PDB file of C-alpha atoms in Angstrom:
ATOM      1  CA  MET M   6     108.636 130.582  92.159  1.00 97.00           C
ATOM      2  CA  ILE M   7     106.926 127.296  92.089  1.00 98.00           C
ATOM      3  CA  ILE M   8     104.210 126.313  94.725  1.00 98.00           C
ATOM      4  CA  ASP M   9     103.204 122.572  94.657  1.00 98.00           C
ATOM      5  CA  GLY M  10      99.807 120.986  95.790  1.00 98.00           C
ATOM      6  CA  HIS M  11     101.119 117.809  97.342  1.00 98.00           C
ATOM      7  CA  ASN M  12     104.276 115.747  98.366  1.00 98.00           C
ATOM      8  CA  ASP M  13     104.819 112.792 100.639  1.00 98.00           C
ATOM      9  CA  LEU M  14     108.372 113.689 101.950  1.00 98.00           C
ATOM     10  CA  VAL M  15     107.212 113.343 105.530  1.00 98.00           C
ATOM     11  CA  LEU M  16     105.925 109.659 105.239  1.00 98.00           C
ATOM     12  CA  HIS M  17     109.488 108.877 103.942  1.00 98.00           C
ATOM     13  CA  ARG M  18     111.209 110.674 106.825  1.00 98.00           C
ATOM     14  CA  TRP M  19     108.691 109.122 109.376  1.00 98.00           C
ATOM     15  CA  ARG M  20     109.704 105.607 107.885  1.00 97.00           C
ATOM     16  CA  GLY M  21     113.361 106.346 107.683  1.00 97.00           C
ATOM     17  CA  GLU M  22     113.350 105.831 103.877  1.00 97.00           C
ATOM     18  CA  PRO M  23     115.416 107.921 101.317  1.00 96.00           C
ATOM     19  CA  THR M  24     113.418 110.306  99.370  1.00 97.00           C
ATOM     20  CA  THR M  25     112.695 109.618  95.808  1.00 95.00           C
ATOM     21  CA  HIS M  26     111.779 112.934  94.395  1.00 98.00           C
ATOM     22  CA  MET M  27     111.781 115.581  97.077  1.00 98.00           C
ATOM     23  CA  ASP M  28     115.643 116.504  97.472  1.00 96.00           C
ATOM     24  CA  LEU M  29     115.455 119.744  99.265  1.00 97.00           C
ATOM     25  CA  GLU M  30     119.059 120.785  98.484  1.00 94.00           C
ATOM     26  CA  ALA M  31     117.799 121.072  94.737  1.00 94.00           C
ATOM     27  CA  ALA M  32     115.034 123.389  95.807  1.00 95.00           C
ATOM     28  CA  ARG M  33     116.262 126.753  95.429  1.00 92.00           C
ATOM     29  CA  ASP M  34     117.976 126.040  91.889  1.00 95.00           C
ATOM     30  CA  ALA M  35     114.592 124.642  90.777  1.00 97.00           C
ATOM     31  CA  GLY M  36     112.838 127.614  92.055  1.00 97.00           C
ATOM     32  CA  PHE M  37     110.508 125.520  94.623  1.00 98.00           C
ATOM     33  CA  ALA M  38     109.107 127.469  97.224  1.00 98.00           C
ATOM     34  CA  GLY M  39     107.117 124.757  99.011  1.00 98.00           C
ATOM     35  CA  GLY M  40     103.533 123.773  99.139  1.00 98.00           C
ATOM     36  CA  PHE M  41     101.512 121.085 100.768  1.00 99.00           C
ATOM     37  CA  PHE M  42     103.516 118.630 102.777  1.00 99.00           C
ATOM     38  CA  ALA M  43     101.132 115.548 103.542  1.00 98.00           C
ATOM     39  CA  LEU M  44     100.700 113.893 106.899  1.00 98.00           C
ATOM     40  CA  TYR M  45      99.462 110.650 105.655  1.00 98.00           C
ATOM     41  CA  VAL M  46      98.855 107.748 107.846  1.00 98.00           C
ATOM     42  CA  PRO M  47      99.335 104.768 105.622  1.00 97.00           C
ATOM     43  CA  SER M  48      96.904 101.739 105.296  1.00 94.00           C
ATOM     44  CA  PRO M  49      98.470  98.276 106.203  1.00 88.00           C
ATOM     45  CA  ARG M  50      98.934  95.957 103.302  1.00 76.00           C
ATOM     46  CA  PHE M  51      97.498  97.989 100.447  1.00 75.00           C
ATOM     47  CA  PRO M  52      98.013  96.124  97.231  1.00 75.00           C
ATOM     48  CA  ASP M  53      99.286  98.231  94.125  1.00 79.00           C
ATOM     49  CA  PRO M  54      97.362  97.604  90.795  1.00 81.00           C
ATOM     50  CA  THR M  55      99.588  95.507  88.466  1.00 79.00           C
ATOM     51  CA  ALA M  56      97.436  95.020  85.407  1.00 89.00           C
ATOM     52  CA  ILE M  57      95.065  97.139  83.123  1.00 95.00           C
ATOM     53  CA  PRO M  58      91.909  97.252  83.633  1.00 96.00           C
ATOM     54  CA  TYR M  59      92.463  97.283  87.539  1.00 96.00           C
ATOM     55  CA  ALA M  60      89.915  97.522  90.470  1.00 94.00           C
ATOM     56  CA  VAL M  61      91.693  97.811  93.803  1.00 93.00           C
ATOM     57  CA  PRO M  62      89.093  97.516  96.803  1.00 91.00           C
ATOM     58  CA  LEU M  63      89.088 100.111  99.311  1.00 93.00           C
ATOM     59  CA  PRO M  64      91.272  99.385 102.260  1.00 94.00           C
ATOM     60  CA  ASP M  65      89.591  98.884 105.759  1.00 94.00           C
ATOM     61  CA  PRO M  66      89.041 102.051 108.034  1.00 97.00           C
ATOM     62  CA  LEU M  67      91.668 102.895 110.276  1.00 97.00           C
ATOM     63  CA  ASP M  68      91.270 103.122 114.250  1.00 97.00           C
ATOM     64  CA  HIS M  69      91.286 106.893 115.380  1.00 98.00           C
ATOM     65  CA  ASP M  70      93.470 106.554 118.306  1.00 98.00           C
ATOM     66  CA  GLU M  71      96.176 104.857 116.153  1.00 98.00           C
ATOM     67  CA  ALA M  72      95.847 107.248 113.481  1.00 98.00           C
ATOM     68  CA  ALA M  73      96.090 110.215 115.788  1.00 98.00           C
ATOM     69  CA  ARG M  74      99.197 108.620 117.266  1.00 98.00           C
ATOM     70  CA  VAL M  75     100.884 108.232 114.003  1.00 98.00           C
ATOM     71  CA  ALA M  76      99.845 111.629 112.897  1.00 98.00           C
ATOM     72  CA  GLU M  77     101.550 113.163 115.938  1.00 98.00           C
ATOM     73  CA  GLU M  78     104.695 111.237 114.818  1.00 98.00           C
ATOM     74  CA  LEU M  79     104.376 112.512 111.375  1.00 98.00           C
ATOM     75  CA  PHE M  80     104.131 116.302 112.429  1.00 98.00           C
ATOM     76  CA  ASP M  81     107.215 115.835 114.418  1.00 98.00           C
ATOM     77  CA  ALA M  82     108.904 114.595 111.418  1.00 98.00           C
ATOM     78  CA  LEU M  83     107.641 117.550 109.444  1.00 98.00           C
ATOM     79  CA  CYS M  84     108.970 119.855 112.122  1.00 98.00           C
ATOM     80  CA  ASP M  85     112.389 118.308 111.749  1.00 98.00           C
ATOM     81  CA  LEU M  86     112.778 119.386 108.166  1.00 98.00           C
ATOM     82  CA  PRO M  87     114.503 122.284 107.229  1.00 97.00           C
ATOM     83  CA  VAL M  88     111.539 124.061 106.110  1.00 98.00           C
ATOM     84  CA  ALA M  89     109.392 127.158 107.269  1.00 97.00           C
ATOM     85  CA  ARG M  90     105.553 126.477 107.905  1.00 97.00           C
ATOM     86  CA  ALA M  91     102.780 128.687 106.242  1.00 98.00           C
ATOM     87  CA  LEU M  92     100.032 130.228 108.294  1.00 98.00           C
ATOM     88  CA  ALA M  93      99.441 132.896 105.592  1.00 97.00           C
ATOM     89  CA  ALA M  94      99.766 133.093 101.693  1.00 97.00           C
ATOM     90  CA  ARG M  95     102.511 135.843 102.348  1.00 97.00           C
ATOM     91  CA  ASP M  96     104.810 133.396 104.222  1.00 98.00           C
ATOM     92  CA  PHE M  97     105.921 131.967 100.868  1.00 98.00           C
ATOM     93  CA  ARG M  98     109.207 133.744  99.852  1.00 94.00           C
ATOM     94  CA  GLU M  99     111.692 133.386  96.861  1.00 91.00           C
ATOM     95  CA  GLY M 100     114.502 131.241  97.850  1.00 93.00           C
ATOM     96  CA  GLU M 101     112.991 129.580 100.950  1.00 97.00           C
ATOM     97  CA  VAL M 102     110.975 126.305 101.183  1.00 98.00           C
ATOM     98  CA  THR M 103     107.649 126.879 103.183  1.00 98.00           C
ATOM     99  CA  ALA M 104     105.410 123.952 104.035  1.00 98.00           C
ATOM    100  CA  ILE M 105     101.530 123.937 104.355  1.00 98.00           C
ATOM    101  CA  VAL M 106     100.746 121.299 107.127  1.00 98.00           C
ATOM    102  CA  HIS M 107      98.108 119.191 105.202  1.00 99.00           C
ATOM    103  CA  MET M 108      96.466 116.090 106.693  1.00 98.00           C
ATOM    104  CA  GLU M 109      95.755 113.535 103.821  1.00 98.00           C
ATOM    105  CA  GLY M 110      92.794 111.553 105.353  1.00 98.00           C
ATOM    106  CA  ALA M 111      91.071 113.235 108.418  1.00 98.00           C
ATOM    107  CA  GLU M 112      91.254 109.920 110.474  1.00 98.00           C
ATOM    108  CA  PRO M 113      93.412 111.771 113.259  1.00 98.00           C
ATOM    109  CA  ILE M 114      90.699 114.257 113.774  1.00 98.00           C
ATOM    110  CA  ALA M 115      88.093 113.109 116.205  1.00 98.00           C
ATOM    111  CA  SER M 116      84.529 112.535 115.139  1.00 98.00           C
ATOM    112  CA  ASP M 117      83.251 115.268 117.377  1.00 98.00           C
ATOM    113  CA  LEU M 118      86.038 117.572 116.117  1.00 98.00           C
ATOM    114  CA  SER M 119      87.291 118.016 119.811  1.00 98.00           C
ATOM    115  CA  ASN M 120      90.877 118.025 118.561  1.00 98.00           C
ATOM    116  CA  LEU M 121      90.650 120.195 115.308  1.00 98.00           C
ATOM    117  CA  GLU M 122      91.236 123.581 116.820  1.00 98.00           C
ATOM    118  CA  ARG M 123      94.188 122.165 118.671  1.00 98.00           C
ATOM    119  CA  TRP M 124      95.623 120.854 115.190  1.00 98.00           C
ATOM    120  CA  TYR M 125      94.810 124.323 113.897  1.00 98.00           C
ATOM    121  CA  GLU M 126      96.715 126.209 116.569  1.00 98.00           C
ATOM    122  CA  ARG M 127      99.784 123.808 115.781  1.00 97.00           C
ATOM    123  CA  GLY M 128      99.768 125.152 112.074  1.00 98.00           C
ATOM    124  CA  LEU M 129      97.157 122.662 110.282  1.00 98.00           C
ATOM    125  CA  ARG M 130      95.905 124.602 107.368  1.00 98.00           C
ATOM    126  CA  SER M 131      94.443 122.127 105.059  1.00 98.00           C
ATOM    127  CA  ILE M 132      92.633 118.732 105.442  1.00 98.00           C
ATOM    128  CA  GLY M 133      91.876 116.285 102.960  1.00 98.00           C
ATOM    129  CA  LEU M 134      88.715 114.605 104.147  1.00 98.00           C
ATOM    130  CA  VAL M 135      89.617 111.102 103.195  1.00 98.00           C
ATOM    131  CA  TRP M 136      92.498 109.301 101.536  1.00 98.00           C
ATOM    132  CA  SER M 137      91.055 106.284  99.246  1.00 97.00           C
ATOM    133  CA  ARG M 138      89.339 104.552 102.074  1.00 97.00           C
ATOM    134  CA  PRO M 139      86.122 105.300 104.512  1.00 98.00           C
ATOM    135  CA  ASN M 140      86.399 107.124 107.692  1.00 98.00           C
ATOM    136  CA  ALA M 141      84.049 108.887 110.209  1.00 98.00           C
ATOM    137  CA  PHE M 142      83.517 111.778 107.546  1.00 98.00           C
ATOM    138  CA  ALA M 143      83.271 110.527 104.213  1.00 98.00           C
ATOM    139  CA  GLU M 144      84.261 107.879 101.621  1.00 98.00           C
ATOM    140  CA  GLY M 145      87.328 107.980  99.263  1.00 98.00           C
ATOM    141  CA  VAL M 146      87.418 106.602  95.800  1.00 98.00           C
ATOM    142  CA  PRO M 147      88.872 103.201  95.169  1.00 97.00           C
ATOM    143  CA  PHE M 148      91.749 103.038  92.672  1.00 97.00           C
ATOM    144  CA  ARG M 149      90.134 101.662  89.629  1.00 97.00           C
ATOM    145  CA  PHE M 150      90.668 102.097  86.079  1.00 98.00           C
ATOM    146  CA  PRO M 151      88.653 102.658  83.814  1.00 98.00           C
ATOM    147  CA  ALA M 152      85.975 103.748  86.009  1.00 98.00           C
ATOM    148  CA  SER M 153      83.899 106.772  87.209  1.00 98.00           C
ATOM    149  CA  PRO M 154      84.788 108.593  90.592  1.00 98.00           C
ATOM    150  CA  ASP M 155      80.831 108.160  91.389  1.00 98.00           C
ATOM    151  CA  THR M 156      81.690 105.240  93.795  1.00 97.00           C
ATOM    152  CA  GLY M 157      79.884 105.452  97.019  1.00 96.00           C
ATOM    153  CA  SER M 158      77.701 107.642  99.367  1.00 97.00           C
ATOM    154  CA  GLY M 159      78.392 111.286 100.341  1.00 98.00           C
ATOM    155  CA  LEU M 160      79.568 112.976 103.559  1.00 98.00           C
ATOM    156  CA  THR M 161      78.446 111.841 106.990  1.00 98.00           C
ATOM    157  CA  VAL M 162      76.960 114.083 109.384  1.00 98.00           C
ATOM    158  CA  ALA M 163      80.338 114.464 110.942  1.00 98.00           C
ATOM    159  CA  GLY M 164      81.979 115.131 107.539  1.00 98.00           C
ATOM    160  CA  ARG M 165      79.354 118.044 107.162  1.00 98.00           C
ATOM    161  CA  GLU M 166      80.224 119.436 110.397  1.00 98.00           C
ATOM    162  CA  LEU M 167      83.844 118.995 109.633  1.00 98.00           C
ATOM    163  CA  VAL M 168      83.572 121.174 106.259  1.00 98.00           C
ATOM    164  CA  ARG M 169      81.656 123.826 108.149  1.00 98.00           C
ATOM    165  CA  ALA M 170      84.426 123.917 110.752  1.00 98.00           C
ATOM    166  CA  CYS M 171      87.053 124.166 108.432  1.00 98.00           C
ATOM    167  CA  ASN M 172      85.236 126.962 106.693  1.00 98.00           C
ATOM    168  CA  ARG M 173      84.935 128.971 110.028  1.00 98.00           C
ATOM    169  CA  LEU M 174      88.598 128.270 111.089  1.00 98.00           C
ATOM    170  CA  GLY M 175      90.221 128.940 107.607  1.00 98.00           C
ATOM    171  CA  ILE M 176      91.496 125.397 106.889  1.00 98.00           C
ATOM    172  CA  LEU M 177      91.292 124.183 102.978  1.00 98.00           C
ATOM    173  CA  VAL M 178      89.316 121.504 102.498  1.00 98.00           C
ATOM    174  CA  ASP M 179      90.757 119.071  99.801  1.00 98.00           C
ATOM    175  CA  LEU M 180      88.729 117.330  97.529  1.00 98.00           C
ATOM    176  CA  SER M 181      91.409 114.818  95.934  1.00 98.00           C
ATOM    177  CA  HIS M 182      90.674 111.162  96.826  1.00 98.00           C
ATOM    178  CA  LEU M 183      87.069 112.068  97.759  1.00 98.00           C
ATOM    179  CA  ASN M 184      84.396 110.247  95.614  1.00 98.00           C
ATOM    180  CA  GLU M 185      81.898 112.325  93.641  1.00 98.00           C
ATOM    181  CA  ALA M 186      78.999 112.233  96.083  1.00 98.00           C
ATOM    182  CA  GLY M 187      81.162 113.688  98.674  1.00 98.00           C
ATOM    183  CA  PHE M 188      82.624 116.315  96.117  1.00 99.00           C
ATOM    184  CA  TRP M 189      79.039 117.492  95.498  1.00 99.00           C
ATOM    185  CA  ASP M 190      78.007 117.595  99.342  1.00 98.00           C
ATOM    186  CA  VAL M 191      81.311 119.926  99.945  1.00 98.00           C
ATOM    187  CA  GLN M 192      80.207 122.017  96.800  1.00 98.00           C
ATOM    188  CA  ARG M 193      76.954 122.545  98.495  1.00 98.00           C
ATOM    189  CA  LEU M 194      78.148 123.340 101.979  1.00 98.00           C
ATOM    190  CA  SER M 195      81.348 125.163 101.320  1.00 97.00           C
ATOM    191  CA  ASP M 196      81.589 128.862 101.070  1.00 95.00           C
ATOM    192  CA  VAL M 197      85.355 129.199  99.950  1.00 98.00           C
ATOM    193  CA  PRO M 198      87.004 128.051  96.569  1.00 98.00           C
ATOM    194  CA  LEU M 199      86.851 124.422  95.984  1.00 99.00           C
ATOM    195  CA  VAL M 200      90.389 122.868  95.614  1.00 99.00           C
ATOM    196  CA  ALA M 201      91.712 119.370  94.410  1.00 99.00           C
ATOM    197  CA  THR M 202      95.168 119.516  95.416  1.00 99.00           C
ATOM    198  CA  HIS M 203      96.440 116.631  93.153  1.00 98.00           C
ATOM    199  CA  SER M 204      93.961 115.332  90.383  1.00 98.00           C
ATOM    200  CA  ASN M 205      93.672 115.187  86.911  1.00 99.00           C
ATOM    201  CA  ALA M 206      91.225 115.431  84.029  1.00 99.00           C
ATOM    202  CA  HIS M 207      88.925 112.259  83.968  1.00 98.00           C
ATOM    203  CA  SER M 208      88.258 112.998  80.154  1.00 98.00           C
ATOM    204  CA  LEU M 209      91.830 112.281  79.410  1.00 98.00           C
ATOM    205  CA  CYS M 210      92.520 109.568  81.689  1.00 98.00           C
ATOM    206  CA  PRO M 211      89.361 107.696  83.074  1.00 98.00           C
ATOM    207  CA  ALA M 212      90.870 106.798  86.615  1.00 98.00           C
ATOM    208  CA  THR M 213      88.574 107.169  89.759  1.00 98.00           C
ATOM    209  CA  ARG M 214      91.132 109.669  91.023  1.00 98.00           C
ATOM    210  CA  ASN M 215      90.360 112.272  88.206  1.00 98.00           C
ATOM    211  CA  LEU M 216      87.759 114.742  87.841  1.00 99.00           C
ATOM    212  CA  THR M 217      84.944 114.766  85.547  1.00 98.00           C
ATOM    213  CA  ASP M 218      84.167 117.654  83.474  1.00 98.00           C
ATOM    214  CA  GLU M 219      81.135 118.607  85.674  1.00 98.00           C
ATOM    215  CA  GLN M 220      83.401 118.662  88.670  1.00 98.00           C
ATOM    216  CA  LEU M 221      86.081 120.824  87.094  1.00 99.00           C
ATOM    217  CA  ASP M 222      83.309 123.217  86.133  1.00 98.00           C
ATOM    218  CA  ALA M 223      82.260 123.592  89.620  1.00 98.00           C
ATOM    219  CA  VAL M 224      85.987 124.091  90.591  1.00 99.00           C
ATOM    220  CA  ARG M 225      85.919 126.777  88.006  1.00 98.00           C
ATOM    221  CA  ASP M 226      82.604 128.471  89.297  1.00 98.00           C
ATOM    222  CA  SER M 227      83.789 128.400  92.807  1.00 98.00           C
ATOM    223  CA  GLY M 228      86.903 130.432  92.004  1.00 98.00           C
ATOM    224  CA  GLY M 229      89.056 127.262  93.025  1.00 98.00           C
ATOM    225  CA  VAL M 230      91.957 125.419  91.641  1.00 99.00           C
ATOM    226  CA  VAL M 231      93.189 121.929  90.565  1.00 99.00           C
ATOM    227  CA  GLY M 232      96.642 120.927  91.033  1.00 99.00           C
ATOM    228  CA  VAL M 233      97.895 118.888  88.154  1.00 99.00           C
ATOM    229  CA  ASN M 234      99.161 115.450  89.397  1.00 99.00           C
ATOM    230  CA  PHE M 235     102.404 114.196  87.870  1.00 98.00           C
ATOM    231  CA  ALA M 236     101.730 110.362  88.547  1.00 98.00           C
ATOM    232  CA  VAL M 237     101.870 108.759  85.244  1.00 98.00           C
ATOM    233  CA  SER M 238      98.960 106.383  86.102  1.00 97.00           C
ATOM    234  CA  PHE M 239      96.661 109.359  86.379  1.00 98.00           C
ATOM    235  CA  LEU M 240      98.059 111.042  83.307  1.00 98.00           C
ATOM    236  CA  ARG M 241      98.351 108.470  80.335  1.00 98.00           C
ATOM    237  CA  GLU M 242      95.277 107.517  78.421  1.00 98.00           C
ATOM    238  CA  ASP M 243      95.990 103.837  78.997  1.00 98.00           C
ATOM    239  CA  GLY M 244      96.565 104.145  82.586  1.00 97.00           C
ATOM    240  CA  HIS M 245      99.794 102.323  82.765  1.00 97.00           C
ATOM    241  CA  ASN M 246     102.231 103.095  85.685  1.00 96.00           C
ATOM    242  CA  ASP M 247     105.051 103.506  83.328  1.00 97.00           C
ATOM    243  CA  ALA M 248     107.928 105.871  84.141  1.00 98.00           C
ATOM    244  CA  ASP M 249     108.734 106.089  80.367  1.00 98.00           C
ATOM    245  CA  THR M 250     106.202 108.735  79.873  1.00 98.00           C
ATOM    246  CA  PRO M 251     107.022 112.143  78.475  1.00 98.00           C
ATOM    247  CA  ILE M 252     106.490 115.480  80.451  1.00 98.00           C
ATOM    248  CA  THR M 253     104.293 116.549  77.542  1.00 98.00           C
ATOM    249  CA  GLU M 254     101.545 114.233  79.171  1.00 98.00           C
ATOM    250  CA  ILE M 255     101.442 116.673  82.224  1.00 98.00           C
ATOM    251  CA  VAL M 256     101.166 119.572  79.750  1.00 98.00           C
ATOM    252  CA  ARG M 257      98.438 117.899  77.948  1.00 98.00           C
ATOM    253  CA  HIS M 258      96.271 117.889  81.209  1.00 98.00           C
ATOM    254  CA  VAL M 259      97.393 121.556  81.904  1.00 99.00           C
ATOM    255  CA  ASP M 260      96.112 122.341  78.441  1.00 98.00           C
ATOM    256  CA  TYR M 261      92.672 120.559  78.905  1.00 99.00           C
ATOM    257  CA  LEU M 262      92.094 122.021  82.372  1.00 99.00           C
ATOM    258  CA  ALA M 263      93.086 125.404  81.220  1.00 98.00           C
ATOM    259  CA  GLU M 264      90.688 125.248  78.275  1.00 98.00           C
ATOM    260  CA  ARG M 265      87.835 123.898  80.480  1.00 98.00           C
ATOM    261  CA  MET M 266      88.279 125.987  83.457  1.00 98.00           C
ATOM    262  CA  GLY M 267      90.643 128.978  82.460  1.00 98.00           C
ATOM    263  CA  VAL M 268      94.154 129.385  83.448  1.00 98.00           C
ATOM    264  CA  ASP M 269      93.306 130.918  86.619  1.00 98.00           C
ATOM    265  CA  HIS M 270      92.098 127.473  87.679  1.00 99.00           C
ATOM    266  CA  VAL M 271      95.136 125.310  87.204  1.00 99.00           C
ATOM    267  CA  ALA M 272      98.233 124.716  89.252  1.00 99.00           C
ATOM    268  CA  PHE M 273     100.907 122.057  90.001  1.00 99.00           C
ATOM    269  CA  GLY M 274     100.060 119.144  92.443  1.00 98.00           C
ATOM    270  CA  SER M 275     103.070 116.771  91.893  1.00 98.00           C
ATOM    271  CA  ASP M 276     102.445 113.917  94.365  1.00 98.00           C
ATOM    272  CA  PHE M 277     106.277 113.712  94.693  1.00 98.00           C
ATOM    273  CA  ASP M 278     107.299 110.828  96.674  1.00 98.00           C
ATOM    274  CA  GLY M 279     103.920 109.290  96.568  1.00 97.00           C
ATOM    275  CA  ALA M 280     103.883 108.128  93.063  1.00 97.00           C
ATOM    276  CA  VAL M 281     105.594 107.188  89.705  1.00 97.00           C
ATOM    277  CA  VAL M 282     106.181 110.303  87.834  1.00 98.00           C
ATOM    278  CA  PRO M 283     107.737 110.578  84.543  1.00 98.00           C
ATOM    279  CA  GLU M 284     111.420 109.615  84.585  1.00 98.00           C
ATOM    280  CA  GLU M 285     112.182 112.846  82.262  1.00 97.00           C
ATOM    281  CA  LEU M 286     111.010 114.926  84.864  1.00 98.00           C
ATOM    282  CA  GLY M 287     112.815 113.133  87.851  1.00 96.00           C
ATOM    283  CA  GLY M 288     111.942 115.144  91.031  1.00 97.00           C
ATOM    284  CA  LEU M 289     112.381 118.631  92.160  1.00 97.00           C
ATOM    285  CA  ALA M 290     115.533 119.392  90.052  1.00 97.00           C
ATOM    286  CA  GLY M 291     113.457 118.632  86.973  1.00 98.00           C
ATOM    287  CA  LEU M 292     110.771 121.501  87.561  1.00 98.00           C
ATOM    288  CA  PRO M 293     112.436 123.865  85.430  1.00 98.00           C
ATOM    289  CA  LYS M 294     111.998 121.415  82.464  1.00 98.00           C
ATOM    290  CA  LEU M 295     108.360 121.301  83.194  1.00 98.00           C
ATOM    291  CA  VAL M 296     108.205 125.135  83.168  1.00 98.00           C
ATOM    292  CA  ALA M 297     110.097 125.053  79.930  1.00 98.00           C
ATOM    293  CA  ALA M 298     107.541 122.583  78.360  1.00 98.00           C
ATOM    294  CA  LEU M 299     104.794 124.974  79.073  1.00 98.00           C
ATOM    295  CA  GLY M 300     106.473 128.052  77.643  1.00 98.00           C
ATOM    296  CA  ALA M 301     107.162 125.736  74.446  1.00 98.00           C
ATOM    297  CA  ALA M 302     103.508 124.736  74.254  1.00 98.00           C
ATOM    298  CA  GLY M 303     102.550 128.616  74.126  1.00 98.00           C
ATOM    299  CA  TYR M 304     102.154 129.607  77.664  1.00 98.00           C
ATOM    300  CA  GLY M 305     103.423 133.191  78.242  1.00 98.00           C
ATOM    301  CA  ASP M 306     105.063 134.707  81.264  1.00 98.00           C
ATOM    302  CA  GLU M 307     101.882 135.688  82.812  1.00 98.00           C
ATOM    303  CA  ALA M 308     100.068 132.289  82.645  1.00 98.00           C
ATOM    304  CA  ILE M 309     102.986 130.474  83.691  1.00 98.00           C
ATOM    305  CA  ALA M 310     103.378 132.814  87.228  1.00 98.00           C
ATOM    306  CA  LYS M 311      99.630 131.960  87.652  1.00 98.00           C
ATOM    307  CA  ILE M 312     100.154 127.970  87.115  1.00 99.00           C
ATOM    308  CA  THR M 313     103.471 127.828  88.937  1.00 98.00           C
ATOM    309  CA  HIS M 314     102.352 129.851  92.114  1.00 98.00           C
ATOM    310  CA  GLY M 315      99.945 132.708  91.490  1.00 98.00           C
ATOM    311  CA  ASN M 316      96.664 130.666  91.586  1.00 98.00           C
ATOM    312  CA  TRP M 317      97.919 128.635  94.627  1.00 98.00           C
ATOM    313  CA  LEU M 318      98.590 132.037  96.341  1.00 98.00           C
ATOM    314  CA  ARG M 319      95.071 133.554  95.498  1.00 98.00           C
ATOM    315  CA  VAL M 320      93.024 130.545  96.868  1.00 98.00           C
ATOM    316  CA  LEU M 321      94.990 130.143  99.858  1.00 98.00           C
ATOM    317  CA  ASP M 322      94.733 133.917 100.565  1.00 98.00           C
ATOM    318  CA  ALA M 323      90.746 133.589  99.882  1.00 98.00           C
ATOM    319  CA  THR M 324      90.686 130.475 102.193  1.00 98.00           C
ATOM    320  CA  TRP M 325      92.882 131.385 105.124  1.00 98.00           C
ATOM    321  CA  SER M 326      91.758 135.184 105.437  1.00 88.00           C
TER     322      SER M 326
END
């Protein structure tokens, strides 16, 4: 069974675009049991980096009312998918695709948190405080390479209240896309395991979106987990966005995280439908190739079970319970 930390299928469905990686008909044969399905309100006119090094400025903040409107449409698009929705870790089952309703960027949440419990009642179980832009709660990292994730100020007063409310309700707080100052604010505030759903090791690929060794240590010490991102620009040492990248680059980051944090704190966080991934992997149908590559790298059945689903189930249970 494979549980994954991030995909953007909902955005493609909302836009009426074909999926790039998330062919749900291939899920059963691939062992894909679901994971975090993002409700991501896109920024208009966002430039993609085209050269190395790159330094893309943060997009402008989004208007809350417009973000809330789009989030409603995204949620409807998710509800139209042929998937179950997870309210507890036990909801994941072999042979069935189950979605965690995940908000990537908290712009649809009112700054006074007045609509947070309504979203929880509808099934929201994970919030990324930011995408890579500022909002009422925190500031994301800009897309830069090579660069540190220490790029701005920490959580706002509203952001600290949002973390506390998520802890109280049992909503996972995702640290991917958050800048380093915000990361440490969450670490000080949160009383549940720290989670970065789709991030990699900064020591191997010095992009702002990746985590430093000190951040990895904090995730480990909290009992948390990092979902390895399959985006090639966050895997490769040179930062190039080149699909001609072997899946051994994913294994390289798994190795580093497992050595630094222990295998109990490593999972998958593909970023399917939201990034360029190794052509050798392709999409859902290629996941058994990645599992085989982990076996070839020396991971036994117990370790592979933790990486593919066990660590996610443990952290979800600890957070949602």
